[in-house]
mmCIF file of C-alpha atoms in Angstrom:
data_model
loop_
_atom_site.group_PDB
_atom_site.id
_atom_site.type_symbol
_atom_site.label_atom_id
_atom_site.label_comp_id
_atom_site.label_asym_id
_atom_site.label_seq_id
_atom_site.Cartn_x
_atom_site.Cartn_y
_atom_site.Cartn_z
ATOM 1 C CA UNK A 1 -7.987 -12.655 12.794
ATOM 2 C CA UNK A 2 -6.436 -10.250 10.293
ATOM 3 C CA UNK A 3 -7.566 -10.476 6.701
ATOM 4 C CA UNK A 4 -3.959 -10.723 5.509
ATOM 5 C CA UNK A 5 -1.265 -12.170 7.736
ATOM 6 C CA UNK A 6 2.476 -12.163 7.286
ATOM 7 C CA UNK A 7 5.353 -13.317 9.421
ATOM 8 C CA UNK A 8 6.783 -9.972 10.575
ATOM 9 C CA UNK A 9 10.333 -11.302 10.837
ATOM 10 C CA UNK A 10 12.801 -9.783 10.912
ATOM 11 C CA UNK A 11 14.673 -12.038 8.564
ATOM 12 C CA UNK A 12 18.428 -11.517 8.794
ATOM 13 C CA UNK A 13 20.288 -13.386 6.070
ATOM 14 C CA UNK A 14 23.767 -13.289 4.539
ATOM 15 C CA UNK A 15 24.351 -12.177 0.983
ATOM 16 C CA UNK A 16 23.669 -14.958 -1.459
ATOM 17 C CA UNK A 17 21.109 -16.688 0.724
ATOM 18 C CA UNK A 18 17.681 -17.795 -0.418
ATOM 19 C CA UNK A 19 14.810 -16.506 1.655
ATOM 20 C CA UNK A 20 11.079 -17.194 1.497
ATOM 21 C CA UNK A 21 8.198 -15.105 2.776
ATOM 22 C CA UNK A 22 4.720 -16.419 3.362
ATOM 23 C CA UNK A 23 1.356 -14.721 3.469
ATOM 24 C CA UNK A 24 -2.114 -16.043 4.163
ATOM 25 C CA UNK A 25 -5.453 -14.389 3.458
ATOM 26 C CA UNK A 26 -8.861 -15.109 4.889
ATOM 27 C CA UNK A 27 -11.305 -13.837 2.259
ATOM 28 C CA UNK A 28 -11.926 -16.485 -0.373
ATOM 29 C CA UNK A 29 -13.466 -13.824 -2.650
ATOM 30 C CA UNK A 30 -10.050 -12.218 -3.107
ATOM 31 C CA UNK A 31 -9.224 -11.800 -6.757
ATOM 32 C CA UNK A 32 -5.757 -10.417 -7.262
ATOM 33 C CA UNK A 33 -2.544 -10.568 -5.356
ATOM 34 C CA UNK A 34 0.676 -8.594 -5.239
ATOM 35 C CA UNK A 35 3.964 -8.211 -3.457
ATOM 36 C CA UNK A 36 5.199 -4.708 -2.736
ATOM 37 C CA UNK A 37 8.532 -3.561 -1.444
ATOM 38 C CA UNK A 38 8.812 -0.662 0.989
ATOM 39 C CA UNK A 39 12.082 0.973 1.919
ATOM 40 C CA UNK A 40 12.394 2.796 5.224
ATOM 41 C CA UNK A 41 10.263 5.936 5.293
ATOM 42 C CA UNK A 42 9.342 5.585 1.629
ATOM 43 C CA UNK A 43 6.193 4.691 -0.245
ATOM 44 C CA UNK A 44 5.476 1.056 -1.191
ATOM 45 C CA UNK A 45 6.453 0.086 -4.721
ATOM 46 C CA UNK A 46 5.089 -2.801 -6.701
ATOM 47 C CA UNK A 47 7.514 -5.713 -6.802
ATOM 48 C CA UNK A 48 5.401 -8.194 -8.709
ATOM 49 C CA UNK A 49 1.927 -9.509 -9.273
ATOM 50 C CA UNK A 50 1.136 -13.046 -8.176
ATOM 51 C CA UNK A 51 -0.593 -15.473 -10.512
ATOM 52 C CA UNK A 52 -2.047 -18.906 -9.913
ATOM 53 C CA UNK A 53 0.463 -20.387 -12.323
ATOM 54 C CA UNK A 54 3.320 -18.800 -10.415
ATOM 55 C CA UNK A 55 5.583 -16.178 -11.885
ATOM 56 C CA UNK A 56 9.245 -15.347 -11.865
ATOM 57 C CA UNK A 57 11.129 -12.113 -12.334
ATOM 58 C CA UNK A 58 14.865 -12.607 -12.174
ATOM 59 C CA UNK A 59 15.757 -13.675 -8.643
ATOM 60 C CA UNK A 60 12.175 -13.318 -7.433
ATOM 61 C CA UNK A 61 9.499 -15.995 -7.643
ATOM 62 C CA UNK A 62 5.914 -15.547 -6.466
ATOM 63 C CA UNK A 63 3.355 -18.278 -6.044
ATOM 64 C CA UNK A 64 -0.324 -18.413 -5.196
ATOM 65 C CA UNK A 65 -2.266 -21.319 -3.761
ATOM 66 C CA UNK A 66 -5.946 -20.398 -3.912
ATOM 67 C CA UNK A 67 -7.107 -23.589 -2.229
ATOM 68 C CA UNK A 68 -4.953 -22.904 0.806
ATOM 69 C CA UNK A 69 -5.319 -19.102 0.502
ATOM 70 C CA UNK A 70 -1.583 -18.736 0.639
ATOM 71 C CA UNK A 71 0.926 -16.562 -1.212
ATOM 72 C CA UNK A 72 4.684 -16.820 -1.179
ATOM 73 C CA UNK A 73 7.699 -14.846 -2.333
ATOM 74 C CA UNK A 74 11.076 -16.458 -2.852
ATOM 75 C CA UNK A 75 14.237 -14.404 -3.213
ATOM 76 C CA UNK A 76 17.308 -16.206 -4.484
ATOM 77 C CA UNK A 77 20.906 -15.008 -4.253
ATOM 78 C CA UNK A 78 20.021 -12.177 -1.861
ATOM 79 C CA UNK A 79 21.711 -8.834 -2.379
ATOM 80 C CA UNK A 80 22.362 -6.093 0.155
ATOM 81 C CA UNK A 81 19.936 -3.950 -1.848
ATOM 82 C CA UNK A 82 17.124 -6.426 -1.166
ATOM 83 C CA UNK A 83 16.984 -5.173 2.433
ATOM 84 C CA UNK A 84 13.490 -3.724 2.835
ATOM 85 C CA UNK A 85 10.028 -4.557 4.113
ATOM 86 C CA UNK A 86 7.955 -6.777 1.835
ATOM 87 C CA UNK A 87 4.205 -6.277 1.874
ATOM 88 C CA UNK A 88 1.687 -8.868 0.779
ATOM 89 C CA UNK A 89 -1.417 -7.319 -0.811
ATOM 90 C CA UNK A 90 -4.750 -8.919 -1.532
ATOM 91 C CA UNK A 91 -7.458 -7.268 -3.652
ATOM 92 C CA UNK A 92 -11.158 -7.928 -3.735
ATOM 93 C CA UNK A 93 -14.042 -6.156 -5.353
ATOM 94 C CA UNK A 94 -15.922 -3.621 -3.255
ATOM 95 C CA UNK A 95 -18.801 -2.184 -5.242
ATOM 96 C CA UNK A 96 -17.334 -0.459 -8.262
ATOM 97 C CA UNK A 97 -13.907 -0.261 -6.724
ATOM 98 C CA UNK A 98 -11.400 -2.708 -5.411
ATOM 99 C CA UNK A 99 -10.285 -2.955 -1.878
ATOM 100 C CA UNK A 100 -6.622 -3.669 -1.278
ATOM 101 C CA UNK A 101 -5.738 -5.166 2.061
ATOM 102 C CA UNK A 102 -2.103 -4.970 3.051
ATOM 103 C CA UNK A 103 -0.276 -7.265 5.368
ATOM 104 C CA UNK A 104 1.841 -5.636 8.053
ATOM 105 C CA UNK A 105 4.975 -6.578 6.133
ATOM 106 C CA UNK A 106 8.013 -8.802 6.575
ATOM 107 C CA UNK A 107 11.318 -7.090 7.208
ATOM 108 C CA UNK A 108 14.400 -8.440 5.453
ATOM 109 C CA UNK A 109 17.961 -7.454 6.255
ATOM 110 C CA UNK A 110 20.684 -8.836 4.028
ATOM 111 C CA UNK A 111 24.134 -8.663 5.601
ATOM 112 C CA UNK A 112 27.556 -8.861 3.988
ATOM 113 C CA UNK B 1 3.280 7.715 -18.542
ATOM 114 C CA UNK B 2 1.278 8.092 -15.387
ATOM 115 C CA UNK B 3 2.570 9.983 -12.390
ATOM 116 C CA UNK B 4 1.143 10.740 -8.985
ATOM 117 C CA UNK B 5 2.037 13.788 -6.942
ATOM 118 C CA UNK B 6 1.430 14.193 -3.260
ATOM 119 C CA UNK B 7 2.356 17.096 -1.043
ATOM 120 C CA UNK B 8 3.686 18.186 1.334
ATOM 121 C CA UNK B 9 6.295 15.548 2.143
ATOM 122 C CA UNK B 10 6.359 16.384 5.838
ATOM 123 C CA UNK B 11 4.029 18.377 8.023
ATOM 124 C CA UNK B 12 3.979 19.319 11.688
ATOM 125 C CA UNK B 13 0.647 20.623 12.912
ATOM 126 C CA UNK B 14 -0.694 21.534 16.356
ATOM 127 C CA UNK B 15 -3.608 19.680 17.886
ATOM 128 C CA UNK B 16 -6.886 21.273 16.853
ATOM 129 C CA UNK B 17 -5.573 22.751 13.624
ATOM 130 C CA UNK B 18 -7.080 21.912 10.216
ATOM 131 C CA UNK B 19 -5.471 19.656 7.641
ATOM 132 C CA UNK B 20 -5.499 19.527 3.884
ATOM 133 C CA UNK B 21 -3.384 17.048 1.926
ATOM 134 C CA UNK B 22 -3.584 17.062 -1.836
ATOM 135 C CA UNK B 23 -2.903 14.373 -4.379
ATOM 136 C CA UNK B 24 -3.013 14.632 -8.162
ATOM 137 C CA UNK B 25 -2.569 12.040 -10.860
ATOM 138 C CA UNK B 26 -1.361 12.700 -14.393
ATOM 139 C CA UNK B 27 -1.468 10.631 -17.542
ATOM 140 C CA UNK B 28 -4.657 8.674 -16.899
ATOM 141 C CA UNK B 29 -8.399 9.259 -16.802
ATOM 142 C CA UNK B 30 -10.998 8.140 -14.287
ATOM 143 C CA UNK B 31 -8.565 6.397 -11.973
ATOM 144 C CA UNK B 32 -9.567 4.756 -8.726
ATOM 145 C CA UNK B 33 -8.032 6.887 -5.969
ATOM 146 C CA UNK B 34 -7.143 5.896 -2.445
ATOM 147 C CA UNK B 35 -5.931 7.398 0.822
ATOM 148 C CA UNK B 36 -4.016 5.158 3.201
ATOM 149 C CA UNK B 37 -2.429 5.723 6.586
ATOM 150 C CA UNK B 38 0.525 3.773 7.912
ATOM 151 C CA UNK B 39 1.430 3.737 11.574
ATOM 152 C CA UNK B 40 5.072 3.117 12.467
ATOM 153 C CA UNK B 41 6.044 -0.504 11.869
ATOM 154 C CA UNK B 42 2.619 -1.431 10.598
ATOM 155 C CA UNK B 43 0.884 -2.125 7.326
ATOM 156 C CA UNK B 44 -1.298 0.272 5.392
ATOM 157 C CA UNK B 45 -4.818 1.045 6.527
ATOM 158 C CA UNK B 46 -7.256 2.099 3.827
ATOM 159 C CA UNK B 47 -9.024 5.316 4.850
ATOM 160 C CA UNK B 48 -10.974 6.354 1.747
ATOM 161 C CA UNK B 49 -11.397 5.346 -1.857
ATOM 162 C CA UNK B 50 -13.062 6.961 -4.823
ATOM 163 C CA UNK B 51 -14.200 5.607 -8.186
ATOM 164 C CA UNK B 52 -15.194 8.977 -9.625
ATOM 165 C CA UNK B 53 -15.709 12.687 -9.069
ATOM 166 C CA UNK B 54 -17.657 13.323 -5.906
ATOM 167 C CA UNK B 55 -17.809 9.617 -5.035
ATOM 168 C CA UNK B 56 -16.119 8.854 -1.737
ATOM 169 C CA UNK B 57 -16.264 5.700 0.330
ATOM 170 C CA UNK B 58 -14.981 5.668 3.876
ATOM 171 C CA UNK B 59 -13.461 2.544 5.310
ATOM 172 C CA UNK B 60 -13.101 3.461 8.962
ATOM 173 C CA UNK B 61 -14.781 6.053 11.194
ATOM 174 C CA UNK B 62 -12.331 8.774 11.998
ATOM 175 C CA UNK B 63 -11.543 12.410 12.316
ATOM 176 C CA UNK B 64 -10.817 12.763 8.598
ATOM 177 C CA UNK B 65 -12.738 13.345 5.396
ATOM 178 C CA UNK B 66 -11.913 13.097 1.710
ATOM 179 C CA UNK B 67 -13.085 14.854 -1.410
ATOM 180 C CA UNK B 68 -12.598 14.424 -5.137
ATOM 181 C CA UNK B 69 -13.433 17.744 -6.775
ATOM 182 C CA UNK B 70 -11.821 16.793 -10.095
ATOM 183 C CA UNK B 71 -11.187 13.522 -11.878
ATOM 184 C CA UNK B 72 -7.518 13.364 -10.968
ATOM 185 C CA UNK B 73 -7.499 15.240 -7.672
ATOM 186 C CA UNK B 74 -8.014 13.679 -4.265
ATOM 187 C CA UNK B 75 -7.940 15.679 -1.038
ATOM 188 C CA UNK B 76 -7.703 14.490 2.549
ATOM 189 C CA UNK B 77 -8.946 16.904 5.196
ATOM 190 C CA UNK B 78 -9.597 17.373 8.851
ATOM 191 C CA UNK B 79 -11.259 20.250 10.657
ATOM 192 C CA UNK B 80 -9.424 19.612 13.926
ATOM 193 C CA UNK B 81 -6.422 17.343 14.182
ATOM 194 C CA UNK B 82 -5.914 14.924 17.066
ATOM 195 C CA UNK B 83 -2.624 13.522 18.321
ATOM 196 C CA UNK B 84 -3.746 10.125 17.042
ATOM 197 C CA UNK B 85 -3.890 11.487 13.489
ATOM 198 C CA UNK B 86 -0.102 11.410 13.299
ATOM 199 C CA UNK B 87 1.204 8.971 10.723
ATOM 200 C CA UNK B 88 2.402 8.418 7.191
ATOM 201 C CA UNK B 89 -0.360 9.262 4.709
ATOM 202 C CA UNK B 90 -0.203 7.770 1.253
ATOM 203 C CA UNK B 91 -2.271 8.529 -1.799
ATOM 204 C CA UNK B 92 -2.538 5.871 -4.495
ATOM 205 C CA UNK B 93 -4.233 5.263 -7.817
ATOM 206 C CA UNK B 94 -5.174 2.217 -9.817
ATOM 207 C CA UNK B 95 -6.822 1.557 -13.168
ATOM 208 C CA UNK B 96 -9.573 -0.451 -11.535
ATOM 209 C CA UNK B 97 -10.194 -2.395 -8.375
ATOM 210 C CA UNK B 98 -8.403 -5.476 -9.566
ATOM 211 C CA UNK B 99 -5.100 -4.002 -10.663
ATOM 212 C CA UNK B 100 -2.032 -2.904 -8.810
ATOM 213 C CA UNK B 101 -1.937 0.460 -7.075
ATOM 214 C CA UNK B 102 0.750 3.098 -7.499
ATOM 215 C CA UNK B 103 1.634 5.323 -4.602
ATOM 216 C CA UNK B 104 2.618 8.924 -4.137
ATOM 217 C CA UNK B 105 5.659 9.693 -2.051
ATOM 218 C CA UNK B 106 3.597 10.138 1.081
ATOM 219 C CA UNK B 107 3.149 12.822 3.715
ATOM 220 C CA UNK B 108 4.614 12.288 7.145
ATOM 221 C CA UNK B 109 2.256 14.110 9.521
ATOM 222 C CA UNK B 110 3.167 14.819 13.104
ATOM 223 C CA UNK B 111 0.501 16.336 15.304
ATOM 224 C CA UNK B 112 1.976 18.063 18.349
#
């Protein structure tokens, strides 16, 4: 079983739709959580951190359920520019460093 | 502000040739540094990480090595490339193991 699992999609949605991505992680010692966005053939860029209390940034809402080891990302009012691959990332301590484990990503295509 | 530079952007190398990819970070001291590889359509695989000069941890056995000769310089090397070394190589830095990572623009390596 992979340490971080995401539904690969693809998700094809019309503009204005609401779409939700899920991610599960297996290591209960995981300490911090993030969503990244990656455009085709580009480097991943941080979208938002994920906190236990949940957090919102404009149209994006991230939630963490530590008991279920589950992370979600909700995108409301989808825009064409939201088309990208969304990567779930889970960090845990590894000695003096942290180890980030990336999911394989969920691909979103927003269509007019 | 902090910036991360990675070069070259693309590279085509013959099998058996050596490799040297360089990454430098500006605007921060004693960062955690990482090398990742991404196969097409897949998530990121952590190859190496470093918490300080001369300190390298390897995540997976492979045909590659890493070095950190200076605080903000991270180098990925190979003595003899294999076809399977082809991929998208990404350098990243973070403040510590629990914070988000920031990526360079990546090097797309094709071994022919």
